[in-house]
Tab-separated table of C-alpha atoms in Angstrom:
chain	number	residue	atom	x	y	z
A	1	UNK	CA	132.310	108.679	143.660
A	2	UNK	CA	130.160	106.463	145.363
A	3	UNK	CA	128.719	102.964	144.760
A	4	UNK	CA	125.417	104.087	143.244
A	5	UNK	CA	127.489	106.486	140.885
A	6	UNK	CA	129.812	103.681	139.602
A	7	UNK	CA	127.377	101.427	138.736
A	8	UNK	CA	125.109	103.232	137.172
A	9	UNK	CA	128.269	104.322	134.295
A	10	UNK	CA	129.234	100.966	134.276
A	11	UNK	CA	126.003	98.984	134.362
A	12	UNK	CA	124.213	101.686	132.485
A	13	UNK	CA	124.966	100.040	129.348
A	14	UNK	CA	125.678	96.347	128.968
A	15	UNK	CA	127.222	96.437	125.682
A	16	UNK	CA	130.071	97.904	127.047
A	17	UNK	CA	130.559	94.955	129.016
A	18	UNK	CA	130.770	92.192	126.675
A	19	UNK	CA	133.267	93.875	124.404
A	20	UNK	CA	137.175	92.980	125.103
A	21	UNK	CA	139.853	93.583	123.004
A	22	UNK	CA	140.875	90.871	120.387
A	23	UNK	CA	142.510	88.093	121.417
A	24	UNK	CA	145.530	88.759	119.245
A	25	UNK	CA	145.941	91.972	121.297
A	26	UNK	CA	145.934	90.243	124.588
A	27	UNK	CA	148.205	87.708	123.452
A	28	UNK	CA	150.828	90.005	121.925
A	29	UNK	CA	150.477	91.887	124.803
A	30	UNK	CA	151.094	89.176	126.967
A	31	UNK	CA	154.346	88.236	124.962
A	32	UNK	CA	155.889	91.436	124.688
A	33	UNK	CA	155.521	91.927	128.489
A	34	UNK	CA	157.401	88.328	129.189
A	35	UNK	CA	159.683	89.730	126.697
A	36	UNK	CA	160.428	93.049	128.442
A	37	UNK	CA	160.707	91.268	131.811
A	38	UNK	CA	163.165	88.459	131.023
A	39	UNK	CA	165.519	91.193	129.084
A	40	UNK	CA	165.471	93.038	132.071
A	41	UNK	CA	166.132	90.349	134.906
A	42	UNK	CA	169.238	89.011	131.994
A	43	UNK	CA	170.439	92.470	131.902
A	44	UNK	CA	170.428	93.430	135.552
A	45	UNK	CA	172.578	89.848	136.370
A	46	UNK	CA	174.443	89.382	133.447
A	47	UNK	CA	177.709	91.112	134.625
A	48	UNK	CA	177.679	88.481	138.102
A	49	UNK	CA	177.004	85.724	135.860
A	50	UNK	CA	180.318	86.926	133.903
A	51	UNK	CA	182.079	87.816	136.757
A	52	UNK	CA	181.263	84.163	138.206
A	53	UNK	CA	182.241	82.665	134.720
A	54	UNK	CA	185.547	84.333	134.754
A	55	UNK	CA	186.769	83.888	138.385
A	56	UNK	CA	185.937	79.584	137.851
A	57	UNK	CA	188.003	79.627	135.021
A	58	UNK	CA	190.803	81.598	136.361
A	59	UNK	CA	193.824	79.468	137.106
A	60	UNK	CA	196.536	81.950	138.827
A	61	UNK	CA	193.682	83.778	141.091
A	62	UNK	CA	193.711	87.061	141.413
A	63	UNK	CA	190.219	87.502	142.295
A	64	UNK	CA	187.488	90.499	141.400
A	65	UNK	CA	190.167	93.273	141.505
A	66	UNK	CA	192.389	91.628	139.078
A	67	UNK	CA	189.808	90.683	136.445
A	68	UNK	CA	188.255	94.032	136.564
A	69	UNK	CA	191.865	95.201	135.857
A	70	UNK	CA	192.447	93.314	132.865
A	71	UNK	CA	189.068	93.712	131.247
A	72	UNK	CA	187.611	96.454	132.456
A	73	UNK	CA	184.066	97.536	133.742
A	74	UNK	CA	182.480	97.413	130.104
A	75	UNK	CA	183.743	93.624	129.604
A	76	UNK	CA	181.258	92.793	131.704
A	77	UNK	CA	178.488	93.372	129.153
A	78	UNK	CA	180.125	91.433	126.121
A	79	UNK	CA	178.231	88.948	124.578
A	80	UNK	CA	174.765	90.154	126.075
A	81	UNK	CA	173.238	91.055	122.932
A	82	UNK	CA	173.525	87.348	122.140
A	83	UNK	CA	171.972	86.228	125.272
A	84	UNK	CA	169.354	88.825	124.635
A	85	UNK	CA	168.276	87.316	121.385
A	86	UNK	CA	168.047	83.850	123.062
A	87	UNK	CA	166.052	85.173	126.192
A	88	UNK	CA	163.643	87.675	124.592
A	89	UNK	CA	161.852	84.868	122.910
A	90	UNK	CA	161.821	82.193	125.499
A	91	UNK	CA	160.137	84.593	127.932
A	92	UNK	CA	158.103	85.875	126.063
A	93	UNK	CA	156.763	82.478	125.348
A	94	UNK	CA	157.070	81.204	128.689
C-alpha cells in the first residue's frame, strides 16, 4: 500500500478520526492489563521468594535439597492465591 493509498482511507473521512472509544473502556482496559501483568511477574517468582523465605528461617541447614524433600515441589505454590488477591488490585491500580 503506498502513502497516497493510506491516506486517502484514513483521511477520507474525518469523522472517523475524532471518535475513540469511551473512556471507561480505556481505563478498564488499562487496569485489567496492570492486573494481568503483576499476577504474572508474582506467579513466575513466587516459588524463589518461598524458597528464600524458608532457607532464612531454617535453623539446622540443610539447604534447597532438603526443603524440597520435606515439602515437596507443589509447596512452593502455597499461599499464592492470597498474594494474588493482594497483587491483582495494586497493579492494576498502579
Amino acid at each position: 500500500m503506498t502513502y497516497g493509498e493510506y491516506s486517502s482511507t484514513t483521511c477520507s473521512n474525518p469523522a472517523s478520526l475524532s471518535q475513540h472509544p469511551p473512556t471507561w473502556r480505556v481505563v478498564a482496559g488499562n487496569l485489567l492489563a496492570g492486573a494481568v501483568a503483576g499476577c504474572a511477574v508474582e506467579t513466575a517468582l513466587y516459588p524463589i521468594d518461598t524458597i528464600k523465605t524458608r532457607l532464612q528461617a531454617a535453623i539446622g541447614g540443610g539447604g534447597l535439597r532438603s526443603l524440597l524433600a520435606s515439602g515437596g515441589g507443589g509447596h512452593l505454590y502455597s499461599g499464592v492465591l492470597g498474594n494474588l488477591a493482594g497483587v491483582a488490585p495494586a497493579t492494576g491500580i498502579f
